[in-house]
Amino acid sequence: MDSFLIEGGRPLRGEVTIGGSKNAVLPILAATLLTSDTCTLHRVPDLSDVRFMLKILESLGAEAEFKDGTVTVRAARIKGFGDYELIRKMRGSICILGPLLARCGEARVSLPGGCVIGTRPIDLHLKGLAALKAQITIDSGYIQAEARKLGGNTVFLGGRAGPTVLGTANVMMAATLAEGVTVIESAACEPEVGDLANFLVSMGARIQGIGSPTLTITGVKQLHGTEHEVIPDRIEACTFICAAAATRGEIIVHGSRPEHFAAVLDKLREAGVRVDRKAGTLRVSGPTRLKPADITTMPYAGFPTDVQAQFMALMCLAKGTSVITERIFESRFMHVAELMRLGADIAIEGPNAIVKGGKPLSGAPVMASDLRASAALVIAGLAARGSTQVHRIYHLDRGYERMEQKLRALGAKIDRVAGE
Ligand code: EPZ
């Protein structure tokens, strides 16, 4: 398993271009199952999760090609139910359920199971599809869903932690080919859901309320192929911005959509980070002295849970106490113990992490546990004195394309060490 070896203490300087959004492209790839025509996607990041999803589509009989950021997919015919082992290994594959149900009238998808950040239930996905007249049963690790014809309905998709992103995606995709009108109440408003909705509309779907908590989908007979450019990855953008701030650097960020992460920019400014925007370009400079700031993760347009770990790494460097409250997932503090190996002073009390920042961090070997925790450890390693080895960065490769090259281009001393 590969690791990153980082020599910290060097300010990041230079320019970085943000790639396409992982969390937009995964459901969009699933949506290509809704038509027998060819779909072409641009600005697709080369990530292990994307390559995994393409394998899943191919296991269902689709032809897929991925070259220089462009993917073409054609699901002319759908064969069987896909490869159980493949689907079981990546949670995000749950979003093939809705399209398969709509296209074939049945689907057999392995239960996604949980991960380190939480149990990751799918009760809202199943509630929504059942409202569209699907018969759903769970047996021996599979979800078996059948529907001679899906029928439109009104369904509330809010759960104990607010709306569900992939649950909204699943139900919206299924509703595009259902008979009649579907209204999704308490729909997720994340930009990635909006990008999927725009992709579906470009395939001929009829969707109103895009970007709002109420989506109205009028079913159509069939959908056609299309061409689409994936939105930039707001989480990648926030990760690089936190890294620049943590190393007292100054970087120019190209290709992001700052309006997609206004809550993060607001908190960074509160922490003393300078952020100037000119069209889609951001100039970010980290202050010599960071100030503490409290965050609570919320559904969009609140502070995103996917930036919680990275922001915590930054707050370890801000003299004073910052309270980080995680309201979306029940155990998304796996990075805390590893940050403490670097000298951070953090106490966990339920959903709160109390960060007493300001002491300099010193490099040490640390272990990545999940995608965004790994990013937090890289940020801390870049700021720490001495060297930090981040083990198991296969977690990071799931969601960041060529991270070490992009950081090296910004002056970081970071190398990928081939797996032991
Ligand atoms: C998406 O996961 C993202 N993944 C996650 O990003 C992101 O953290 C999450 O949305 C929240 O923004 C992808 O888009 C591939 P949810 P998703 O359903 O859709 C509860 C990353 O780092 N819930 O919005 O699976 C759930 O337990 C990843 O890129 C139910 O109770 O998340 C959680 O508390 C990590 N029942 C909350 O809702 C359900 O049926 C939000 O989960 C579904 C979810």
CSV table of C-alpha atoms and ligand atoms in Angstrom, one decimal:
chain,number,residue,atom,x,y,z
A,1,MET,CA,0.0,0.0,0.0
A,2,ASP,CA,1.4,3.4,-1.1
A,3,SER,CA,2.2,6.2,1.3
A,4,PHE,CA,3.1,9.9,1.1
A,5,LEU,CA,6.4,11.2,2.5
A,6,ILE,CA,6.1,14.9,3.3
A,7,GLU,CA,8.7,17.4,4.5
A,8,GLY,CA,6.7,20.1,6.2
A,9,GLY,CA,7.2,23.8,6.8
A,10,ARG,CA,7.2,25.0,3.2
A,11,PRO,CA,4.6,27.6,2.2
A,12,LEU,CA,2.6,26.6,-0.9
A,13,ARG,CA,3.0,29.1,-3.7
A,14,GLY,CA,1.7,29.0,-7.3
A,15,GLU,CA,-1.4,28.1,-9.2
A,16,VAL,CA,-3.6,25.0,-9.1
A,17,THR,CA,-6.5,24.0,-11.4
A,18,ILE,CA,-9.5,22.2,-9.8
A,19,GLY,CA,-10.7,19.0,-11.5
A,20,GLY,CA,-14.3,17.7,-12.0
A,21,SER,CA,-16.4,16.7,-9.0
A,22,LYS,CA,-16.2,13.1,-7.8
A,23,ASN,CA,-19.6,13.4,-6.1
A,24,ALA,CA,-21.2,14.8,-9.2
A,25,VAL,CA,-19.7,12.3,-11.7
A,26,LEU,CA,-20.6,9.1,-9.8
A,27,PRO,CA,-24.4,9.5,-9.9
A,28,ILE,CA,-24.1,11.0,-13.5
A,29,LEU,CA,-22.3,7.8,-14.6
A,30,ALA,CA,-25.1,5.8,-13.0
A,31,ALA,CA,-27.6,8.0,-15.0
A,32,THR,CA,-26.1,6.9,-18.3
A,33,LEU,CA,-27.9,3.5,-17.7
A,34,LEU,CA,-31.2,5.3,-18.3
A,35,THR,CA,-30.7,5.4,-22.1
A,36,SER,CA,-29.4,3.1,-24.8
A,37,ASP,CA,-27.7,6.0,-26.5
A,38,THR,CA,-24.1,7.2,-26.0
A,39,CYS,CA,-23.4,9.8,-23.3
A,40,THR,CA,-20.2,11.8,-23.3
A,41,LEU,CA,-18.9,13.4,-20.1
A,42,HIS,CA,-16.1,16.0,-20.0
A,43,ARG,CA,-13.9,17.1,-17.0
A,44,VAL,CA,-14.1,13.6,-15.5
A,45,PRO,CA,-11.4,13.2,-12.7
A,46,ASP,CA,-9.2,10.2,-13.0
A,47,LEU,CA,-10.0,8.7,-9.6
A,48,SER,CA,-10.2,5.1,-8.4
A,49,ASP,CA,-13.9,5.6,-7.5
A,50,VAL,CA,-14.6,6.7,-11.1
A,51,ARG,CA,-12.7,3.7,-12.6
A,52,PHE,CA,-14.6,1.5,-10.2
A,53,MET,CA,-17.9,2.9,-11.3
A,54,LEU,CA,-16.9,2.4,-15.0
A,55,LYS,CA,-16.1,-1.3,-14.2
A,56,ILE,CA,-19.6,-1.6,-12.6
A,57,LEU,CA,-21.3,-0.2,-15.7
A,58,GLU,CA,-19.3,-2.6,-17.9
A,59,SER,CA,-20.3,-5.5,-15.6
A,60,LEU,CA,-23.9,-4.5,-16.5
A,61,GLY,CA,-23.1,-4.8,-20.2
A,62,ALA,CA,-22.3,-1.1,-21.0
A,63,GLU,CA,-19.4,-0.1,-23.2
A,64,ALA,CA,-17.2,2.6,-21.5
A,65,GLU,CA,-14.1,4.5,-22.6
A,66,PHE,CA,-12.1,7.0,-20.5
A,67,LYS,CA,-9.4,9.1,-22.2
A,68,ASP,CA,-7.9,12.5,-21.2
A,69,GLY,CA,-10.7,13.5,-18.9
A,70,THR,CA,-13.5,12.5,-21.3
A,71,VAL,CA,-15.7,9.4,-20.7
A,72,THR,CA,-18.1,7.9,-23.2
A,73,VAL,CA,-20.6,5.4,-22.0
A,74,ARG,CA,-23.2,3.4,-24.0
A,75,ALA,CA,-25.6,1.1,-22.2
A,76,ALA,CA,-27.2,-0.2,-25.4
A,77,ARG,CA,-28.4,-3.4,-23.6
A,78,ILE,CA,-28.3,-4.1,-19.9
A,79,LYS,CA,-27.2,-7.7,-19.0
A,80,GLY,CA,-27.8,-9.2,-15.6
A,81,PHE,CA,-27.4,-7.5,-12.3
A,82,GLY,CA,-23.7,-6.5,-12.3
A,83,ASP,CA,-20.9,-7.9,-10.2
A,84,TYR,CA,-21.8,-8.3,-6.6
A,85,GLU,CA,-18.2,-8.0,-5.3
A,86,LEU,CA,-17.6,-4.8,-7.3
A,87,ILE,CA,-20.9,-3.2,-6.1
A,88,ARG,CA,-20.3,-4.3,-2.5
A,89,LYS,CA,-16.9,-2.6,-2.4
A,90,MET,CA,-18.0,1.0,-3.2
A,91,ARG,CA,-20.9,2.6,-1.4
A,92,GLY,CA,-21.5,5.2,-4.1
A,93,SER,CA,-22.6,2.4,-6.4
A,94,ILE,CA,-26.0,2.4,-4.6
A,95,CYS,CA,-27.0,5.0,-7.1
A,96,ILE,CA,-27.3,2.4,-9.9
A,97,LEU,CA,-30.5,1.2,-8.1
A,98,GLY,CA,-32.8,3.9,-9.4
A,99,PRO,CA,-31.7,3.9,-13.0
A,100,LEU,CA,-31.7,0.0,-13.2
A,101,LEU,CA,-35.2,0.0,-11.8
A,102,ALA,CA,-36.4,2.6,-14.3
A,103,ARG,CA,-34.7,1.1,-17.3
A,104,CYS,CA,-35.2,-2.7,-16.7
A,105,GLY,CA,-38.1,-2.8,-14.2
A,106,GLU,CA,-35.9,-4.7,-11.7
A,107,ALA,CA,-32.6,-4.4,-9.9
A,108,ARG,CA,-30.5,-6.6,-7.6
A,109,VAL,CA,-27.9,-4.5,-5.9
A,110,SER,CA,-25.7,-5.5,-2.9
A,111,LEU,CA,-26.4,-3.7,0.3
A,112,PRO,CA,-23.7,-1.0,0.5
A,113,GLY,CA,-22.9,-1.6,4.1
A,114,GLY,CA,-21.3,1.0,6.4
A,115,CYS,CA,-17.9,2.6,6.4
A,116,VAL,CA,-15.6,4.2,9.0
A,117,ILE,CA,-17.6,7.4,9.1
A,118,GLY,CA,-20.9,5.8,9.9
A,119,THR,CA,-23.5,3.1,9.4
A,120,ARG,CA,-24.6,4.7,6.1
A,121,PRO,CA,-28.3,3.5,6.1
A,122,ILE,CA,-30.3,3.5,2.9
A,123,ASP,CA,-33.8,3.5,4.4
A,124,LEU,CA,-34.6,6.8,2.6
A,125,HIS,CA,-33.5,5.5,-0.7
A,126,LEU,CA,-35.8,2.5,-0.3
A,127,LYS,CA,-38.7,4.7,1.1
A,128,GLY,CA,-38.5,6.8,-2.1
A,129,LEU,CA,-38.4,4.0,-4.5
A,130,ALA,CA,-41.2,2.2,-2.8
A,131,ALA,CA,-43.2,5.4,-3.1
A,132,LEU,CA,-42.7,5.1,-6.8
A,133,LYS,CA,-44.4,1.6,-6.6
A,134,ALA,CA,-41.3,-0.5,-6.5
A,135,GLN,CA,-41.5,-3.8,-4.5
A,136,ILE,CA,-38.4,-3.9,-2.4
A,137,THR,CA,-37.0,-6.9,-0.5
A,138,ILE,CA,-33.7,-7.5,1.2
A,139,ASP,CA,-32.3,-10.9,1.2
A,140,SER,CA,-28.8,-12.4,1.8
A,141,GLY,CA,-27.0,-9.1,1.4
A,142,TYR,CA,-28.9,-7.9,-1.6
A,143,ILE,CA,-31.6,-5.3,-2.3
A,144,GLN,CA,-34.1,-6.9,-4.7
A,145,ALA,CA,-36.3,-4.2,-6.4
A,146,GLU,CA,-39.0,-4.8,-8.9
A,147,ALA,CA,-41.6,-2.6,-10.6
A,148,ARG,CA,-43.6,-3.5,-13.7
A,149,LYS,CA,-44.0,0.3,-14.2
A,150,LEU,CA,-42.9,3.0,-11.8
A,151,GLY,CA,-45.6,5.5,-10.9
A,152,GLY,CA,-45.1,9.1,-9.8
A,153,ASN,CA,-45.8,10.1,-6.2
A,154,THR,CA,-44.9,12.7,-3.5
A,155,VAL,CA,-42.2,11.6,-1.1
A,156,PHE,CA,-40.5,13.3,1.8
A,157,LEU,CA,-36.8,12.4,1.8
A,158,GLY,CA,-35.6,14.2,5.0
A,159,GLY,CA,-33.9,11.9,7.6
A,160,ARG,CA,-32.5,12.4,11.1
A,161,ALA,CA,-29.5,14.3,9.6
A,162,GLY,CA,-31.5,16.2,7.0
A,163,PRO,CA,-31.8,15.3,3.3
A,164,THR,CA,-29.9,12.5,1.6
A,165,VAL,CA,-27.7,13.3,-1.4
A,166,LEU,CA,-27.6,9.9,-3.1
A,167,GLY,CA,-31.1,9.1,-1.9
A,168,THR,CA,-32.3,12.2,-3.8
A,169,ALA,CA,-30.2,11.1,-6.8
A,170,ASN,CA,-31.7,7.6,-6.8
A,171,VAL,CA,-35.3,8.7,-6.5
A,172,MET,CA,-34.9,11.5,-9.0
A,173,MET,CA,-33.3,9.2,-11.6
A,174,ALA,CA,-36.1,6.6,-11.2
A,175,ALA,CA,-38.8,9.3,-11.4
A,176,THR,CA,-37.6,10.5,-14.8
A,177,LEU,CA,-39.1,7.4,-16.5
A,178,ALA,CA,-42.0,6.9,-14.0
A,179,GLU,CA,-45.6,7.4,-15.1
A,180,GLY,CA,-46.9,10.7,-13.9
A,181,VAL,CA,-45.4,13.4,-11.6
A,182,THR,CA,-43.1,12.8,-8.7
A,183,VAL,CA,-42.5,15.5,-6.0
A,184,ILE,CA,-39.5,15.0,-3.8
A,185,GLU,CA,-39.8,17.1,-0.6
A,186,SER,CA,-36.7,17.8,1.5
A,187,ALA,CA,-34.6,17.0,-1.6
A,188,ALA,CA,-30.8,17.5,-1.1
A,189,CYS,CA,-29.7,20.8,-2.6
A,190,GLU,CA,-25.9,20.0,-3.0
A,191,PRO,CA,-24.5,21.4,-6.2
A,192,GLU,CA,-23.7,17.8,-7.2
A,193,VAL,CA,-27.4,16.9,-7.1
A,194,GLY,CA,-28.1,20.0,-9.3
A,195,ASP,CA,-25.4,18.9,-11.8
A,196,LEU,CA,-27.1,15.4,-12.0
A,197,ALA,CA,-30.5,17.1,-12.5
A,198,ASN,CA,-29.1,19.3,-15.3
A,199,PHE,CA,-27.5,16.1,-16.9
A,200,LEU,CA,-30.9,14.4,-16.8
A,201,VAL,CA,-32.7,17.4,-18.3
A,202,SER,CA,-30.1,17.3,-21.2
A,203,MET,CA,-31.1,13.7,-21.7
A,204,GLY,CA,-34.8,14.9,-22.1
A,205,ALA,CA,-36.0,14.5,-18.5
A,206,ARG,CA,-38.5,17.1,-17.2
A,207,ILE,CA,-37.4,18.4,-13.8
A,208,GLN,CA,-38.4,21.6,-12.0
A,209,GLY,CA,-37.0,23.2,-8.8
A,210,ILE,CA,-33.4,22.2,-9.5
A,211,GLY,CA,-31.3,23.5,-6.6
A,212,SER,CA,-34.3,23.8,-4.3
A,213,PRO,CA,-35.5,21.4,-1.6
A,214,THR,CA,-38.6,20.5,-3.7
A,215,LEU,CA,-38.0,18.7,-7.0
A,216,THR,CA,-40.9,18.1,-9.4
A,217,ILE,CA,-40.2,15.4,-12.0
A,218,THR,CA,-42.6,14.6,-14.8
A,219,GLY,CA,-42.0,11.2,-16.2
A,220,VAL,CA,-41.2,10.7,-19.9
A,221,LYS,CA,-41.3,7.7,-22.1
A,222,GLN,CA,-37.5,7.5,-22.8
A,223,LEU,CA,-34.3,9.5,-22.5
A,224,HIS,CA,-31.7,10.1,-25.1
A,225,GLY,CA,-27.9,10.4,-25.1
A,226,THR,CA,-26.2,13.7,-24.4
A,227,GLU,CA,-22.9,15.5,-23.8
A,228,HIS,CA,-22.1,17.2,-20.4
A,229,GLU,CA,-19.3,18.9,-18.6
A,230,VAL,CA,-19.1,17.9,-14.9
A,231,ILE,CA,-19.0,20.8,-12.4
A,232,PRO,CA,-15.7,21.4,-10.6
A,233,ASP,CA,-15.0,19.6,-7.3
A,234,ARG,CA,-15.7,22.1,-4.5
A,235,ILE,CA,-14.2,19.7,-1.9
A,236,GLU,CA,-10.9,19.5,-3.8
A,237,ALA,CA,-10.9,23.3,-4.0
A,238,CYS,CA,-11.5,23.7,-0.2
A,239,THR,CA,-8.8,21.1,0.4
A,240,PHE,CA,-6.1,23.1,-1.5
A,241,ILE,CA,-7.3,26.3,0.1
A,242,CYS,CA,-6.9,24.9,3.6
A,243,ALA,CA,-3.5,23.6,2.6
A,244,ALA,CA,-2.4,27.0,1.5
A,245,ALA,CA,-3.7,28.6,4.6
A,246,ALA,CA,-2.1,26.0,6.8
A,247,THR,CA,1.4,26.7,5.3
A,248,ARG,CA,1.1,30.5,5.3
A,249,GLY,CA,1.3,30.2,1.5
A,250,GLU,CA,-0.3,32.1,-1.3
A,251,ILE,CA,-2.0,30.3,-4.2
A,252,ILE,CA,-4.2,31.0,-7.2
A,253,VAL,CA,-7.1,28.5,-7.6
A,254,HIS,CA,-8.4,28.2,-11.2
A,255,GLY,CA,-11.6,26.5,-12.4
A,256,SER,CA,-13.6,26.3,-9.2
A,257,ARG,CA,-17.1,27.6,-8.6
A,258,PRO,CA,-16.7,29.7,-5.3
A,259,GLU,CA,-20.5,30.0,-5.0
A,260,HIS,CA,-20.5,26.3,-4.3
A,261,PHE,CA,-18.5,26.6,-1.1
A,262,ALA,CA,-19.5,30.1,0.3
A,263,ALA,CA,-19.9,28.6,3.8
A,264,VAL,CA,-16.2,27.4,3.8
A,265,LEU,CA,-14.9,30.7,2.5
A,266,ASP,CA,-16.9,32.6,5.2
A,267,LYS,CA,-15.2,30.5,7.9
A,268,LEU,CA,-11.8,30.8,6.3
A,269,ARG,CA,-12.1,34.6,6.3
A,270,GLU,CA,-13.2,34.4,10.0
A,271,ALA,CA,-9.9,32.5,10.7
A,272,GLY,CA,-8.0,35.3,9.1
A,273,VAL,CA,-7.4,33.8,5.6
A,274,ARG,CA,-7.4,36.3,2.8
A,275,VAL,CA,-9.6,35.2,-0.1
A,276,ASP,CA,-10.0,37.5,-3.2
A,277,ARG,CA,-12.3,36.4,-6.0
A,278,LYS,CA,-12.0,37.4,-9.7
A,279,ALA,CA,-14.6,35.5,-11.7
A,280,GLY,CA,-13.9,31.8,-11.2
A,281,THR,CA,-10.3,32.5,-9.9
A,282,LEU,CA,-9.5,32.8,-6.3
A,283,ARG,CA,-6.3,34.2,-4.8
A,284,VAL,CA,-5.8,32.7,-1.3
A,285,SER,CA,-3.2,33.8,1.2
A,286,GLY,CA,-2.6,32.3,4.6
A,287,PRO,CA,-2.0,34.8,7.5
A,288,THR,CA,1.0,34.5,9.8
A,289,ARG,CA,-1.4,34.1,12.6
A,290,LEU,CA,-4.6,32.1,12.1
A,291,LYS,CA,-7.5,32.8,14.4
A,292,PRO,CA,-9.7,30.0,15.9
A,293,ALA,CA,-13.2,29.5,14.4
A,294,ASP,CA,-16.1,27.2,15.3
A,295,ILE,CA,-17.9,25.1,12.6
A,296,THR,CA,-21.0,22.9,12.6
A,297,THR,CA,-21.4,20.7,9.5
A,298,MET,CA,-24.8,20.9,7.9
A,299,PRO,CA,-26.6,20.0,4.6
A,300,TYR,CA,-26.0,22.5,1.7
A,301,ALA,CA,-25.6,25.5,1.8
A,302,GLY,CA,-24.1,25.0,5.3
A,303,PHE,CA,-20.5,24.0,6.1
A,304,PRO,CA,-20.0,20.7,4.2
A,305,THR,CA,-19.1,17.6,6.2
A,306,ASP,CA,-16.6,16.7,3.5
A,307,VAL,CA,-14.4,19.7,4.5
A,308,GLN,CA,-14.7,19.1,8.3
A,309,ALA,CA,-11.5,17.1,8.7
A,310,GLN,CA,-9.4,19.5,6.5
A,311,PHE,CA,-10.7,22.5,8.5
A,312,MET,CA,-9.9,20.8,11.7
A,313,ALA,CA,-6.3,20.3,10.6
A,314,LEU,CA,-6.2,24.1,9.9
A,315,MET,CA,-7.6,24.9,13.3
A,316,CYS,CA,-4.8,22.9,15.0
A,317,LEU,CA,-2.6,25.8,13.9
A,318,ALA,CA,-4.8,28.6,15.1
A,319,LYS,CA,-3.9,29.9,18.6
A,320,GLY,CA,-7.0,29.4,20.8
A,321,THR,CA,-9.9,27.0,21.0
A,322,SER,CA,-12.1,26.0,18.0
A,323,VAL,CA,-15.2,23.8,18.4
A,324,ILE,CA,-15.8,21.5,15.4
A,325,THR,CA,-19.3,19.9,15.5
A,326,GLU,CA,-20.2,17.1,13.1
A,327,ARG,CA,-23.9,16.8,12.6
A,328,ILE,CA,-24.1,14.7,9.5
A,329,PHE,CA,-22.2,11.5,10.3
A,330,GLU,CA,-22.0,9.7,13.6
A,331,SER,CA,-18.3,8.9,13.6
A,332,ARG,CA,-16.4,11.3,11.4
A,333,PHE,CA,-13.5,12.0,13.8
A,334,MET,CA,-11.1,9.2,12.7
A,335,HIS,CA,-8.5,11.9,11.8
A,336,VAL,CA,-8.4,13.2,15.4
A,337,ALA,CA,-6.2,10.5,16.9
A,338,GLU,CA,-3.8,10.8,13.9
A,339,LEU,CA,-3.6,14.6,14.2
A,340,MET,CA,-2.7,14.1,17.9
A,341,ARG,CA,0.3,12.0,16.8
A,342,LEU,CA,1.5,15.2,15.1
A,343,GLY,CA,1.1,17.1,18.4
A,344,ALA,CA,-2.4,18.4,18.0
A,345,ASP,CA,-4.5,19.0,21.2
A,346,ILE,CA,-8.0,17.8,20.5
A,347,ALA,CA,-10.7,16.4,22.9
A,348,ILE,CA,-13.8,14.7,21.6
A,349,GLU,CA,-17.1,15.2,23.4
A,350,GLY,CA,-19.9,13.5,21.5
A,351,PRO,CA,-20.4,15.3,18.2
A,352,ASN,CA,-17.9,18.0,19.2
A,353,ALA,CA,-14.2,18.1,18.8
A,354,ILE,CA,-12.6,20.8,21.0
A,355,VAL,CA,-9.4,21.9,19.2
A,356,LYS,CA,-6.8,23.7,21.4
A,357,GLY,CA,-4.7,25.1,18.6
A,358,GLY,CA,-1.5,27.1,18.4
A,359,LYS,CA,1.3,24.6,19.4
A,360,PRO,CA,3.5,23.9,16.4
A,361,LEU,CA,2.9,20.4,14.9
A,362,SER,CA,5.8,18.0,14.4
A,363,GLY,CA,6.0,15.3,11.8
A,364,ALA,CA,5.4,11.7,12.5
A,365,PRO,CA,4.1,8.5,10.8
A,366,VAL,CA,0.3,8.6,10.6
A,367,MET,CA,-2.4,6.3,9.1
A,368,ALA,CA,-5.2,7.4,6.7
A,369,SER,CA,-8.6,5.9,7.6
A,370,ASP,CA,-11.0,7.4,5.0
A,371,LEU,CA,-10.9,9.8,2.1
A,372,ARG,CA,-11.2,13.2,3.8
A,373,ALA,CA,-9.3,12.2,6.9
A,374,SER,CA,-6.3,11.4,4.6
A,375,ALA,CA,-6.6,14.9,3.2
A,376,ALA,CA,-6.5,16.4,6.7
A,377,LEU,CA,-3.3,14.4,7.5
A,378,VAL,CA,-1.6,15.7,4.3
A,379,ILE,CA,-2.5,19.3,5.2
A,380,ALA,CA,-1.2,18.8,8.8
A,381,GLY,CA,2.0,17.1,7.4
A,382,LEU,CA,2.6,20.1,5.1
A,383,ALA,CA,2.4,22.4,8.1
A,384,ALA,CA,4.3,20.3,10.5
A,385,ARG,CA,8.0,20.6,11.2
A,386,GLY,CA,10.0,17.6,10.0
A,387,SER,CA,8.8,14.7,8.0
A,388,THR,CA,5.4,13.0,8.0
A,389,GLN,CA,4.6,9.7,6.4
A,390,VAL,CA,0.9,9.2,5.6
A,391,HIS,CA,0.2,5.5,5.2
A,392,ARG,CA,-2.7,3.9,3.3
A,393,ILE,CA,-3.2,6.7,0.8
A,394,TYR,CA,-5.3,4.5,-1.4
A,395,HIS,CA,-8.1,6.2,0.6
A,396,LEU,CA,-6.9,9.5,-0.8
A,397,ASP,CA,-6.6,8.2,-4.4
A,398,ARG,CA,-10.4,7.5,-4.3
A,399,GLY,CA,-11.2,11.2,-4.4
A,400,TYR,CA,-8.1,13.3,-5.3
A,401,GLU,CA,-6.5,13.1,-8.8
A,402,ARG,CA,-2.6,13.4,-8.8
A,403,MET,CA,-2.7,15.2,-5.4
A,404,GLU,CA,1.1,14.9,-4.9
A,405,GLN,CA,1.9,16.3,-8.4
A,406,LYS,CA,-0.5,19.3,-7.8
A,407,LEU,CA,1.1,19.9,-4.4
A,408,ARG,CA,4.7,19.5,-5.7
A,409,ALA,CA,3.8,22.1,-8.4
A,410,LEU,CA,2.9,24.4,-5.5
A,411,GLY,CA,6.3,23.9,-3.9
A,412,ALA,CA,5.5,21.2,-1.4
A,413,LYS,CA,8.1,18.5,-0.7
A,414,ILE,CA,5.9,15.4,-1.1
A,415,ASP,CA,6.7,12.0,-2.6
A,416,ARG,CA,4.6,8.9,-3.2
A,417,VAL,CA,6.4,5.9,-1.7
A,418,ALA,CA,5.4,2.6,-3.4
A,419,GLY,CA,3.5,0.2,-1.1
A,420,GLU,CA,5.3,-2.1,1.3
B,1,EPZ,C1,-22.9,11.8,-0.2
B,1,EPZ,O1,-23.0,10.6,0.5
B,1,EPZ,C2,-21.4,12.0,-0.5
B,1,EPZ,N1,-20.9,10.9,-1.4
B,1,EPZ,C3,-20.6,12.1,0.8
B,1,EPZ,O2,-19.2,12.3,0.4
B,1,EPZ,C4,-21.1,13.2,1.6
B,1,EPZ,O3,-20.4,13.3,2.8
B,1,EPZ,C5,-22.6,13.0,1.9
B,1,EPZ,O4,-23.3,12.9,0.6
B,1,EPZ,C6,-23.2,14.2,2.7
B,1,EPZ,O5,-23.0,15.4,2.0
B,1,EPZ,C7,-21.2,10.9,-2.7
B,1,EPZ,O6,-21.9,11.8,-3.2
B,1,EPZ,C8,-20.6,9.7,-3.5
B,1,EPZ,P1,-26.3,11.2,2.6
B,1,EPZ,P2,-24.5,10.0,0.8
B,1,EPZ,O7,-27.2,10.1,2.1
B,1,EPZ,O8,-25.4,10.4,-0.3
B,1,EPZ,C9,-28.3,9.7,6.6
B,1,EPZ,C10,-16.9,12.1,0.4
B,1,EPZ,O9,-16.0,12.2,1.3
B,1,EPZ,N2,-29.1,8.8,5.7
B,1,EPZ,O10,-26.5,12.6,2.1
B,1,EPZ,O11,-24.3,8.5,1.1
B,1,EPZ,C11,-26.8,9.4,6.6
B,1,EPZ,O12,-26.6,8.3,7.6
B,1,EPZ,C12,-18.2,11.4,0.7
B,1,EPZ,O13,-16.8,12.4,-0.8
B,1,EPZ,C13,-30.1,8.1,6.3
B,1,EPZ,O14,-30.4,8.3,7.5
B,1,EPZ,O15,-24.8,10.7,2.2
B,1,EPZ,C14,-26.2,10.7,7.0
B,1,EPZ,O16,-26.2,10.8,8.4
B,1,EPZ,C15,-18.3,10.9,2.1
B,1,EPZ,N3,-30.9,7.3,5.5
B,1,EPZ,C16,-27.0,11.7,6.3
B,1,EPZ,O17,-28.3,11.0,6.0
B,1,EPZ,C17,-30.6,7.2,4.1
B,1,EPZ,O18,-31.3,6.4,3.5
B,1,EPZ,C18,-26.5,12.2,5.0
B,1,EPZ,O19,-26.2,11.1,4.2
B,1,EPZ,C19,-29.5,7.9,3.6
B,1,EPZ,C20,-28.8,8.7,4.4
